[in-house]
PDB file of C-alpha atoms and ligand atoms in Angstrom:
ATOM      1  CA  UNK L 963       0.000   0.000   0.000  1.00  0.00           C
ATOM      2  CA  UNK L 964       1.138   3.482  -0.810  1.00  0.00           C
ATOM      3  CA  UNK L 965       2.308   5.734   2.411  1.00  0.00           C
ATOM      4  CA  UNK L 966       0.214   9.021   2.943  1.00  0.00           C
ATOM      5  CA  UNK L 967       2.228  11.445   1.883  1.00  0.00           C
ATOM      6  CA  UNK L 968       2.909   9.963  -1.668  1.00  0.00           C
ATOM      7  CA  UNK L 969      -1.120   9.305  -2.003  1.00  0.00           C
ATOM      8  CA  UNK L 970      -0.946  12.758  -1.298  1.00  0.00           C
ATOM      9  CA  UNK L 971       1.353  14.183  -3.592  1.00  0.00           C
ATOM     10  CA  UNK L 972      -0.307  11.804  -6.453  1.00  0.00           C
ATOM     11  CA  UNK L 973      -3.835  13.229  -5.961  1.00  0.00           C
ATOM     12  CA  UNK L 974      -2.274  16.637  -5.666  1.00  0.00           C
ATOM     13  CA  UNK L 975      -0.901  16.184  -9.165  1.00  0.00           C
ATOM     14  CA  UNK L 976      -4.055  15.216 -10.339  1.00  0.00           C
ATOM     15  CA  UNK L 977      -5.935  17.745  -8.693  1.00  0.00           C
ATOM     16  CA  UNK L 978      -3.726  20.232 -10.539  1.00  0.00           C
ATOM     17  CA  UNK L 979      -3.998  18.507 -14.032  1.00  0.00           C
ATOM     18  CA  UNK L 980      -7.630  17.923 -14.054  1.00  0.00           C
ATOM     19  CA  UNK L 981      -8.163  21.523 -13.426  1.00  0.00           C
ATOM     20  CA  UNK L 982      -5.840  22.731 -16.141  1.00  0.00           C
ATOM     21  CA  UNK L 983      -7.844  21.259 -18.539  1.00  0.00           C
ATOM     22  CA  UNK L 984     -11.475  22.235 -17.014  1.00  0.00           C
ATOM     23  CA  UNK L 985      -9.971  25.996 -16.809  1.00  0.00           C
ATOM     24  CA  UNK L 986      -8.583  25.744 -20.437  1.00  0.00           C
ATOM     25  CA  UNK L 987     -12.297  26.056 -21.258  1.00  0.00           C
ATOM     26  CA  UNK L 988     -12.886  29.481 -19.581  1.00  0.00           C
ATOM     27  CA  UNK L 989     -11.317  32.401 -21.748  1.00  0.00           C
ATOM     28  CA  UNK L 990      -9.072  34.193 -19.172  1.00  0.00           C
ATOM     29  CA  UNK L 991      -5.889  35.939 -18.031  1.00  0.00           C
ATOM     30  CA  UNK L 992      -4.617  33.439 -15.291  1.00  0.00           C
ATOM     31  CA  UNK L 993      -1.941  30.689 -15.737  1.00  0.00           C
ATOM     32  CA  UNK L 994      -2.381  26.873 -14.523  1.00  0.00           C
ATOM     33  CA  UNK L 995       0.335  27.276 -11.746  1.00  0.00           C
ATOM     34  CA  UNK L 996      -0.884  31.129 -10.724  1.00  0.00           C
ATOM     35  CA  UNK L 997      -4.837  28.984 -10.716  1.00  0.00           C
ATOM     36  CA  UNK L 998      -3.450  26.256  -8.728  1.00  0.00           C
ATOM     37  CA  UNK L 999      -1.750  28.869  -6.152  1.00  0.00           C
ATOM     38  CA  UNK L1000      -5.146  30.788  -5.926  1.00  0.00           C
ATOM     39  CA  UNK L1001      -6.605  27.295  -5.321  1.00  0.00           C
ATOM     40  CA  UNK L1002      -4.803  26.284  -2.424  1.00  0.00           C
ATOM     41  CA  UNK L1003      -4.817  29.388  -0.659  1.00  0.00           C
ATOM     42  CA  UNK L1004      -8.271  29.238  -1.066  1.00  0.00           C
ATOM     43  CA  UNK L1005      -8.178  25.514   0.367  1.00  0.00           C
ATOM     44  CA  UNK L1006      -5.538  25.474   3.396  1.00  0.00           C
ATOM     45  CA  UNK L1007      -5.017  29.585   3.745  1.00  0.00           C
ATOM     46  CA  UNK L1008      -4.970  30.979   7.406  1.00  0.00           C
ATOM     47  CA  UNK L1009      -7.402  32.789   8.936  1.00  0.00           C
ATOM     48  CA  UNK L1010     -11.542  32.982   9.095  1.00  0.00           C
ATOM     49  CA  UNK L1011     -13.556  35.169   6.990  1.00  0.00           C
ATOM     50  CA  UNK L1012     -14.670  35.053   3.304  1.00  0.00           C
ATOM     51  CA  UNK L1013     -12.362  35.092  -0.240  1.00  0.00           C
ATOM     52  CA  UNK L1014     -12.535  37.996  -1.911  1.00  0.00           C
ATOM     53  CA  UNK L1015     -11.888  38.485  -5.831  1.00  0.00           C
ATOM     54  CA  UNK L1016     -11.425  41.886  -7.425  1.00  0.00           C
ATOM     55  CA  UNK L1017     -11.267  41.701 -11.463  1.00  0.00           C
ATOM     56  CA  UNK L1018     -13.098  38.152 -12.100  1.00  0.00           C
ATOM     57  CA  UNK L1019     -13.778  38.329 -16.061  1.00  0.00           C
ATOM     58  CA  UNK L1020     -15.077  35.407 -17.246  1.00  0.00           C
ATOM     59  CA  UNK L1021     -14.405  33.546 -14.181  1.00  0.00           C
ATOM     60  CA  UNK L1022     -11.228  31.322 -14.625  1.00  0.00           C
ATOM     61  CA  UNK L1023     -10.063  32.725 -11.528  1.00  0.00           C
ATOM     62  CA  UNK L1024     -12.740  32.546  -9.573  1.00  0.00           C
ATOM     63  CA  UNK L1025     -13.167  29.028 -10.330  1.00  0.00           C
ATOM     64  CA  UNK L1026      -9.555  27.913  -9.265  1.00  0.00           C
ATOM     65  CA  UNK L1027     -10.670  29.874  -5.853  1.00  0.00           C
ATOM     66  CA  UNK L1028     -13.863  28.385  -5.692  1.00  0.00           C
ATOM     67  CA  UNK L1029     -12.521  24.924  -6.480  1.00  0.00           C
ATOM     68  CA  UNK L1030     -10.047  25.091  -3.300  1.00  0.00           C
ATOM     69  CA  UNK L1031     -12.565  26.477  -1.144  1.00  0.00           C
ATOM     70  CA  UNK L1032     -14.777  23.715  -1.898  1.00  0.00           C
ATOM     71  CA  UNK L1033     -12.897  21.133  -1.495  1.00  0.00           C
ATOM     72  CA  UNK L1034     -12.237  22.352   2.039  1.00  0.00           C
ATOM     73  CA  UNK L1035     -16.172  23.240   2.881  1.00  0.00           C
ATOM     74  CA  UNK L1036     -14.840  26.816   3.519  1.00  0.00           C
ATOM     75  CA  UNK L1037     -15.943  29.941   2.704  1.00  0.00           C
ATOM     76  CA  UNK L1038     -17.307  31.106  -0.594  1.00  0.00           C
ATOM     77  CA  UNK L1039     -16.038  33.458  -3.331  1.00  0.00           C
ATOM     78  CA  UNK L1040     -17.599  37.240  -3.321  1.00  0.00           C
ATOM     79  CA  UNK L1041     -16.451  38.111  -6.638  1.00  0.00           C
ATOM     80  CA  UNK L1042     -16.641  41.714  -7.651  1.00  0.00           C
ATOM     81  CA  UNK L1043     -16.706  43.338 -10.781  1.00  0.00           C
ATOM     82  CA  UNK L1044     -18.898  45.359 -13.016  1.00  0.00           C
ATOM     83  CA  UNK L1045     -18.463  42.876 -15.791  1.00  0.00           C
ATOM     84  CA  UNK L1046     -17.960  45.751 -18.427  1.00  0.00           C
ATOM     85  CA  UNK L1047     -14.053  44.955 -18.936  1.00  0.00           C
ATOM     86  CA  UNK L1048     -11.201  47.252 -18.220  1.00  0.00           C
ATOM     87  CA  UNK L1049      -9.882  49.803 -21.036  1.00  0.00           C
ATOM     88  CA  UNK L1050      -7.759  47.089 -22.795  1.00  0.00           C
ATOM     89  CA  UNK L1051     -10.604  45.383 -23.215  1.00  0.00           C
ATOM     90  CA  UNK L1052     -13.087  48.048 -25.168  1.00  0.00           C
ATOM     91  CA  UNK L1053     -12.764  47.162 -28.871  1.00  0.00           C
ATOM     92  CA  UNK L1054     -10.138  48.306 -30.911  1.00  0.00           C
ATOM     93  CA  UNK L1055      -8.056  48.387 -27.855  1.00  0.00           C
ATOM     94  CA  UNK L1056      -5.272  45.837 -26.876  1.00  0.00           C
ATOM     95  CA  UNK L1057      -6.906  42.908 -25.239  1.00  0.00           C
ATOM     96  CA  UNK L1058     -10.701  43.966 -27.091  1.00  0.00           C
ATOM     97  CA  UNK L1059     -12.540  40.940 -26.170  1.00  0.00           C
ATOM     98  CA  UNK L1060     -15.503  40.186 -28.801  1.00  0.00           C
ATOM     99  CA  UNK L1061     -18.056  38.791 -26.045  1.00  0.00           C
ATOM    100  CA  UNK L1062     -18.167  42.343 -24.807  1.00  0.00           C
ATOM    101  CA  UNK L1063     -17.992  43.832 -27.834  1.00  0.00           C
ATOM    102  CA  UNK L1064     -21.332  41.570 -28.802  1.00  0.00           C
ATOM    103  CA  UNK L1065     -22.680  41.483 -25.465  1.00  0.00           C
ATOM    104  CA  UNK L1066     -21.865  44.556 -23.187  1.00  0.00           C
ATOM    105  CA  UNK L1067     -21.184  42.611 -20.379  1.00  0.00           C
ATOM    106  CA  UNK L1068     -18.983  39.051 -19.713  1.00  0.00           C
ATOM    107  CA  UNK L1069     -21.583  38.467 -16.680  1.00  0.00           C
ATOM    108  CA  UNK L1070     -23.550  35.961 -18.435  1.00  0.00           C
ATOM    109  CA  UNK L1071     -20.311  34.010 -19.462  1.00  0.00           C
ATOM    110  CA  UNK L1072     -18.979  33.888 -16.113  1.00  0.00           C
ATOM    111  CA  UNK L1073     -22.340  32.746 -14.393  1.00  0.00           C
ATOM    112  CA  UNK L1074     -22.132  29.902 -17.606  1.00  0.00           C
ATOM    113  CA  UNK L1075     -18.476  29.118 -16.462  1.00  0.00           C
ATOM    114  CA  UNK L1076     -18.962  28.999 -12.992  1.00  0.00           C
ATOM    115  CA  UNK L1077     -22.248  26.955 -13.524  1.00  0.00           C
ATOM    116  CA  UNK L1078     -20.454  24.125 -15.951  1.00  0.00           C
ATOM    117  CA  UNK L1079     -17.855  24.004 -12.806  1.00  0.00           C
ATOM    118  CA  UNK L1080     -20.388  22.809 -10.442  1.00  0.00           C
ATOM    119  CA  UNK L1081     -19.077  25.589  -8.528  1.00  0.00           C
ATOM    120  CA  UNK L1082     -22.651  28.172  -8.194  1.00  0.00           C
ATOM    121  CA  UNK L1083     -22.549  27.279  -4.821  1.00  0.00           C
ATOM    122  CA  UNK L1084     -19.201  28.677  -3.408  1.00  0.00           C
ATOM    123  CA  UNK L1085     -19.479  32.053  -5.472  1.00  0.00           C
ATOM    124  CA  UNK L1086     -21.624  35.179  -4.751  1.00  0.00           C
ATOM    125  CA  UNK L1087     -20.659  37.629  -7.665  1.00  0.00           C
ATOM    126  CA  UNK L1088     -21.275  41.520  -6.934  1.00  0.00           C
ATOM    127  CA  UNK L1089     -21.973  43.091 -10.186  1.00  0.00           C
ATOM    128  CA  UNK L1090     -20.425  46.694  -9.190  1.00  0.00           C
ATOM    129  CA  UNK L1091     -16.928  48.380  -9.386  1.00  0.00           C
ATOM    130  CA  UNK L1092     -15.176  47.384  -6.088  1.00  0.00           C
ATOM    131  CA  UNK L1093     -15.088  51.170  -5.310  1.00  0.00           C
ATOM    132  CA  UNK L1094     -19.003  50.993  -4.819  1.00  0.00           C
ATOM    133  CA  UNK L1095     -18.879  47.420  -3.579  1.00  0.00           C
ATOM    134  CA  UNK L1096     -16.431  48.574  -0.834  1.00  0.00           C
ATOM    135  CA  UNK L1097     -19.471  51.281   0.514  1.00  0.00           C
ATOM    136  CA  UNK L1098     -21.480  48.607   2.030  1.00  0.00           C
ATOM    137  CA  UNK L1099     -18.617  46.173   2.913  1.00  0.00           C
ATOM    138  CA  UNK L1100     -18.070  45.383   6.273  1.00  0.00           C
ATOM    139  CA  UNK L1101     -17.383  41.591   6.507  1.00  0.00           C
ATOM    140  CA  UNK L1102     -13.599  39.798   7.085  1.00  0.00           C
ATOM    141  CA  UNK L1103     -11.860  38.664   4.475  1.00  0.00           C
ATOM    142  CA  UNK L1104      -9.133  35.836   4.762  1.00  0.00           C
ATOM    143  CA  UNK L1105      -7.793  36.287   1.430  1.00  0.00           C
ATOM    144  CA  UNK L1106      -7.719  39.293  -1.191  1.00  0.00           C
ATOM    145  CA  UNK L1107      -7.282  38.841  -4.595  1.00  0.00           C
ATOM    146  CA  UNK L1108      -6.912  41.975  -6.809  1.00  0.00           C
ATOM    147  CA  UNK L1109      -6.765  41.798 -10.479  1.00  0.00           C
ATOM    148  CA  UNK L1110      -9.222  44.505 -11.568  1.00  0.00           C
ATOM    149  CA  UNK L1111      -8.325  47.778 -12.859  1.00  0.00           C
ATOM    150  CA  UNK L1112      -4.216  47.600 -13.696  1.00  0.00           C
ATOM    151  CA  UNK L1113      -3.225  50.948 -13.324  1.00  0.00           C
ATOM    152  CA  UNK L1114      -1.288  52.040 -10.465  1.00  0.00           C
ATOM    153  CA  UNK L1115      -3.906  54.575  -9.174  1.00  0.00           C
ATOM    154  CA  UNK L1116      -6.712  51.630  -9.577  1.00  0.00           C
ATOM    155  CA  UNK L1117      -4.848  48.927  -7.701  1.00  0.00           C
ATOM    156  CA  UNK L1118      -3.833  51.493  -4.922  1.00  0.00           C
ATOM    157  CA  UNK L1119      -7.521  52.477  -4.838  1.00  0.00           C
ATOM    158  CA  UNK L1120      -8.441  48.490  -3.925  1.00  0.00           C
ATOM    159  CA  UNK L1121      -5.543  47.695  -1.711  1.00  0.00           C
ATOM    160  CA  UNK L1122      -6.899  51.051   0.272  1.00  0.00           C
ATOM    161  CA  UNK L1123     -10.565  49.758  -0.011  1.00  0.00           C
ATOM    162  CA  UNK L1124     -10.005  46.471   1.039  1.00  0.00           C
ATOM    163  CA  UNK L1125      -7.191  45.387   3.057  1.00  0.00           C
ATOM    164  CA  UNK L1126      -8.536  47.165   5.836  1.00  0.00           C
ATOM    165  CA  UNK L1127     -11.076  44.302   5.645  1.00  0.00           C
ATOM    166  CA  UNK L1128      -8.096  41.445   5.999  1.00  0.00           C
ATOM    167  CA  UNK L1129      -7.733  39.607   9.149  1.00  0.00           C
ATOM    168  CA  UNK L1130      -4.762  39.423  10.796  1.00  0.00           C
ATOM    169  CA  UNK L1131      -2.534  36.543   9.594  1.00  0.00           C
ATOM    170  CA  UNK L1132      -4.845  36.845   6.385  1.00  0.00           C
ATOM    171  CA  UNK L1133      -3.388  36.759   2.763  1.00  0.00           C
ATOM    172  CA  UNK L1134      -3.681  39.422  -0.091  1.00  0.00           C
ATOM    173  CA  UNK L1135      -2.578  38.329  -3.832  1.00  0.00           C
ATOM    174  CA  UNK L1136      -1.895  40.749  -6.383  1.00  0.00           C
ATOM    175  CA  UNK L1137      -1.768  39.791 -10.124  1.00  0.00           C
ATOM    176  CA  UNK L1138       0.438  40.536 -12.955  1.00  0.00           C
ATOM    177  CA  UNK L1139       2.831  42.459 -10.434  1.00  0.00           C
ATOM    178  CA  UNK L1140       6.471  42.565 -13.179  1.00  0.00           C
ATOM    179  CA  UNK L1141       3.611  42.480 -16.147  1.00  0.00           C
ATOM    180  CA  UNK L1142       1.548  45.725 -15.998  1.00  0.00           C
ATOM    181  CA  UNK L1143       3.585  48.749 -15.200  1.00  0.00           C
ATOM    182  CA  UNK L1144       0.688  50.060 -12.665  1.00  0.00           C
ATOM    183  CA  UNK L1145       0.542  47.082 -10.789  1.00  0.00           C
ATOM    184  CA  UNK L1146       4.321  46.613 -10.542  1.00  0.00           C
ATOM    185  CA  UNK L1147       5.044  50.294  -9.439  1.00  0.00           C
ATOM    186  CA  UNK L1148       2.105  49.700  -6.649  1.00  0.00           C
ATOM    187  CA  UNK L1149       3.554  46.805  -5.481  1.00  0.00           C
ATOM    188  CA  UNK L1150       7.463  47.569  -5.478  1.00  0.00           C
ATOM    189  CA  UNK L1151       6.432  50.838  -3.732  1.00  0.00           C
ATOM    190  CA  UNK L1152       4.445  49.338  -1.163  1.00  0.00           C
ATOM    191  CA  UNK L1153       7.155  46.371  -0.373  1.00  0.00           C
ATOM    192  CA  UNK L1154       9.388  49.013   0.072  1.00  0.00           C
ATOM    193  CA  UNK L1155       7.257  51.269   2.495  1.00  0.00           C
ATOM    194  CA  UNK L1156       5.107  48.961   4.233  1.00  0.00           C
ATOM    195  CA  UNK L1157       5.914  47.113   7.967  1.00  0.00           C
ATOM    196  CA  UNK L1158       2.397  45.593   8.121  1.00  0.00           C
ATOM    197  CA  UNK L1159       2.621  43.264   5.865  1.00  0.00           C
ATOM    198  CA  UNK L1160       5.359  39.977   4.696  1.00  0.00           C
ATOM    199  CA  UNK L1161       5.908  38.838   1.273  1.00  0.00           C
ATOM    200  CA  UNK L1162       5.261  35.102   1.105  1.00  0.00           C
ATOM    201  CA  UNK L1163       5.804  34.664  -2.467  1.00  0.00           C
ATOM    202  CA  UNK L1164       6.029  36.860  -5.924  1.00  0.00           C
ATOM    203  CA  UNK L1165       5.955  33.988  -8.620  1.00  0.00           C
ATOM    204  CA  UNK L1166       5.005  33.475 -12.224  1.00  0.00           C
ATOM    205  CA  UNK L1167       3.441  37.636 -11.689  1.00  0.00           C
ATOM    206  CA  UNK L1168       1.238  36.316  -8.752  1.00  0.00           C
ATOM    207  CA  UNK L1169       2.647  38.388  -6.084  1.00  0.00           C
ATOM    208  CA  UNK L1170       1.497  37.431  -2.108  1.00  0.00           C
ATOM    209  CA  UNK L1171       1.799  39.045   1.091  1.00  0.00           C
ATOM    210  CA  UNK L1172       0.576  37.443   4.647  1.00  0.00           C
ATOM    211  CA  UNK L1173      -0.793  40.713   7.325  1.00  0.00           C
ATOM    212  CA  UNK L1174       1.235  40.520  10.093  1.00  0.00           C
ATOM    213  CA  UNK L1175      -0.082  39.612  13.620  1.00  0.00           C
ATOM    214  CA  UNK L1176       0.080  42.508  16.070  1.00  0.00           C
ATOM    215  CA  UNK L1177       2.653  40.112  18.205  1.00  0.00           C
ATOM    216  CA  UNK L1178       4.708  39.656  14.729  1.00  0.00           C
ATOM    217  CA  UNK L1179       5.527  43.774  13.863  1.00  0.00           C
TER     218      UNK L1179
HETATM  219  C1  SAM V2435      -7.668  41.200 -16.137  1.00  0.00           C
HETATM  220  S1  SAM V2435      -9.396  41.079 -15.983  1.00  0.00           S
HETATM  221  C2  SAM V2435      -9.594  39.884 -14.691  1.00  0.00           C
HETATM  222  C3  SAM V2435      -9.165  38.517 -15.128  1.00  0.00           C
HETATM  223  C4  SAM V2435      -9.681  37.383 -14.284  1.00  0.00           C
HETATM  224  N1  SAM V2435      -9.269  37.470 -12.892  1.00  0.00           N
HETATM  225  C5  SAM V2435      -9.269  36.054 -14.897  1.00  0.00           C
HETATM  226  O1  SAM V2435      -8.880  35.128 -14.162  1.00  0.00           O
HETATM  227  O2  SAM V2435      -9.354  35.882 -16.126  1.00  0.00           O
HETATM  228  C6  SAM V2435      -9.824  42.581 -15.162  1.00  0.00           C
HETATM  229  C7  SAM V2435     -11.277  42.672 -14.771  1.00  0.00           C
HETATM  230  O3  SAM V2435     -11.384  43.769 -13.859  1.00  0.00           O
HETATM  231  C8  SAM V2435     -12.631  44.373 -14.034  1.00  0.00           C
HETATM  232  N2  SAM V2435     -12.558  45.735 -13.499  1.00  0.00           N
HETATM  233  C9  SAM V2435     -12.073  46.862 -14.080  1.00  0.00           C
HETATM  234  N3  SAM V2435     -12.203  47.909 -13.264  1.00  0.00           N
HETATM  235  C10 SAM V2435     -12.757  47.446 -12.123  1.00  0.00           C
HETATM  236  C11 SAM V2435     -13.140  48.036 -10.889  1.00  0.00           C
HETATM  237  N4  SAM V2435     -12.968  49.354 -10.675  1.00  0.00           N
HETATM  238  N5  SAM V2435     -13.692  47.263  -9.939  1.00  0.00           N
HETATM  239  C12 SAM V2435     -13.857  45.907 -10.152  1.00  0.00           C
HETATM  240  N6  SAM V2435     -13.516  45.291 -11.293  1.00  0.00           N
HETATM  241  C13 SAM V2435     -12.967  46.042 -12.265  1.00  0.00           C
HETATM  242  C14 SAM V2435     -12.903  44.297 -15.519  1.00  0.00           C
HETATM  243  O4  SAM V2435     -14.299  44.378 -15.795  1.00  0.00           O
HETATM  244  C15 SAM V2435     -12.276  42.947 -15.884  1.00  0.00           C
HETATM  245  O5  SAM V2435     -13.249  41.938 -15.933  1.00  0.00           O
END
C-alpha cells in the first residue's frame, strides 16, 4: 500500500492537471500554476472570513478559488466586478474581447463558467466596481485577490478599499505584479514602504503578502 504522503502528492498532481484542462475552457488571463496557487490558498489559507476576488472576467479565476474552497467546505467566493471589462478590453483596444464587444457585459459568461464548474454554490458575484462594492462592505476577508483595474492609481484604490477588511494573519494576492507597469510600481512601492505586511511569495506575476499579527511587527 502506498504511504500518505505519496497518495498525497499523487492526488495533488491530479488535482492540478484535471483543473488545467477544465480551466482551459474558460477564456481568461490566469496561468495553470498562478490557478493552482489561488486554489490552495483558497483551500488550506490561514485565517476565518470570506475570499474575496477583485477583477473576475469570465471567471477562470474565480473558479480555481472556488474549487479550493470547496474542497475544504470553507468559505465562498464574493467576486466583484462590473463585468464591463477594463480599457484594454473596449474594442479596438489591446486585449478587445468580442463577447463584450457583442454582449456589453462578460456576466452571463462567467455565471455559464462557474455553472459548468459545479461551482454556483461557493461564489456570490457583486456586479459593481469594487469602489461601490467597498461602501457597504463590512465583513472579514481571509484572502484578497486583486486583479481589476491595472493601473497604479486603480490597484492602490483596492488595496486602500479592502485590506482594511483582511484579518490578521490573512493573505492578499496581487496579479500581474512585473507584467503591468501600474501594478508593478504599486507593489514595489508598497514592499518598500510597508511594515504591516510579509511577502510570502512573488511567482510566475502572482505576487502574495501574509498581514502581520500585532505580536509579529
Ligand atoms: C484582467 S481582468 C480579470 C481577469 C480574471 N481574474 C481572470 O482570471 O481571467 C480585469 C477585470 O477587472 C474588471 N474591473 C475593471 N475595473 C474594475 C473596478 N474598478 N472594480 C472591479 N472590477 C474592475 C474588468 O471588468 C475585468 O473583468
Amino acid at each position: 500500500m502506498l504511504n500518505t504522503t505519496l497518495m498525497f502528492r499523487l492526488r495533488t498532481v491530479l488535482d492540478f492537471y484535471q483543473m488545467s484542462i477544465r480551466t482551459k475552457e474558460i477564456d481568461g488571463y490566469l496561468d495553470d500554476v498562478q490557478g493552482y496557487l489561488l486554489a490552495l490558498m483558497a483551500e488550506q489559507g490561514p485565517g476565518v472570513g470570506e475570499i474575496v476576488e477583485i477583477g473576475s472576467f469570465k471567471g477562470r479565476s474565480t473558479c480555481w478559488l472556488a474549487h479550493g474552497t470547496k474542497i475544504a467546505g470553507r468559505e465562498h467566493v464574493t467576486a466583484i466586478d462590473p463585468f464591463t471589462g477594463s480599457p484594454e478590453h473596449q474594442p479596438g483596444m489591446s486585449c478587445a474581447d468580442m463577447d463584450l464587444a457583442a454582449q456589453g457585459s462578460t456576466l452571463p459568461i462567467f455565471r455559464q463558467n462557474v455553472r459548468k464548474m459545479d461551482l454556483d454554490l461557493h461564489v456570490a458575484p457583486i456586479v459593481a466596481t469594487s469602489e461601490d462594492a467597498a461602501k457597504d462592505w463590512s465583513r472579514p476577508i481571509r484572502l484578497l485577490f486583486i486583479d481589476g483595474d491595472h493601473s497604479y492609481d486603480g490597484v492602490k484604490r483596492d488595496f486602500e478599499l479592502w485590506s482594511r477588511h483582511v484579518v490578521a494573519g490573512g493573505l492578499i494576492a496581487f496579479h500581474d505584479v512585473g507584467h503591468w507597469d501600474g501594478v508593478t510600481r504599486f507593489y514595489r512601492e508598497f514592499m518598500a514602504t510597508n511594515n504591516s505586511y510579509e511577502e510570502v511569495l512573488d511567482l510566475f506575476g502572482l505576487a502574495v503578502v501574509e498581514k502581520k499579527r500585532l505580536a509579529d511587527s
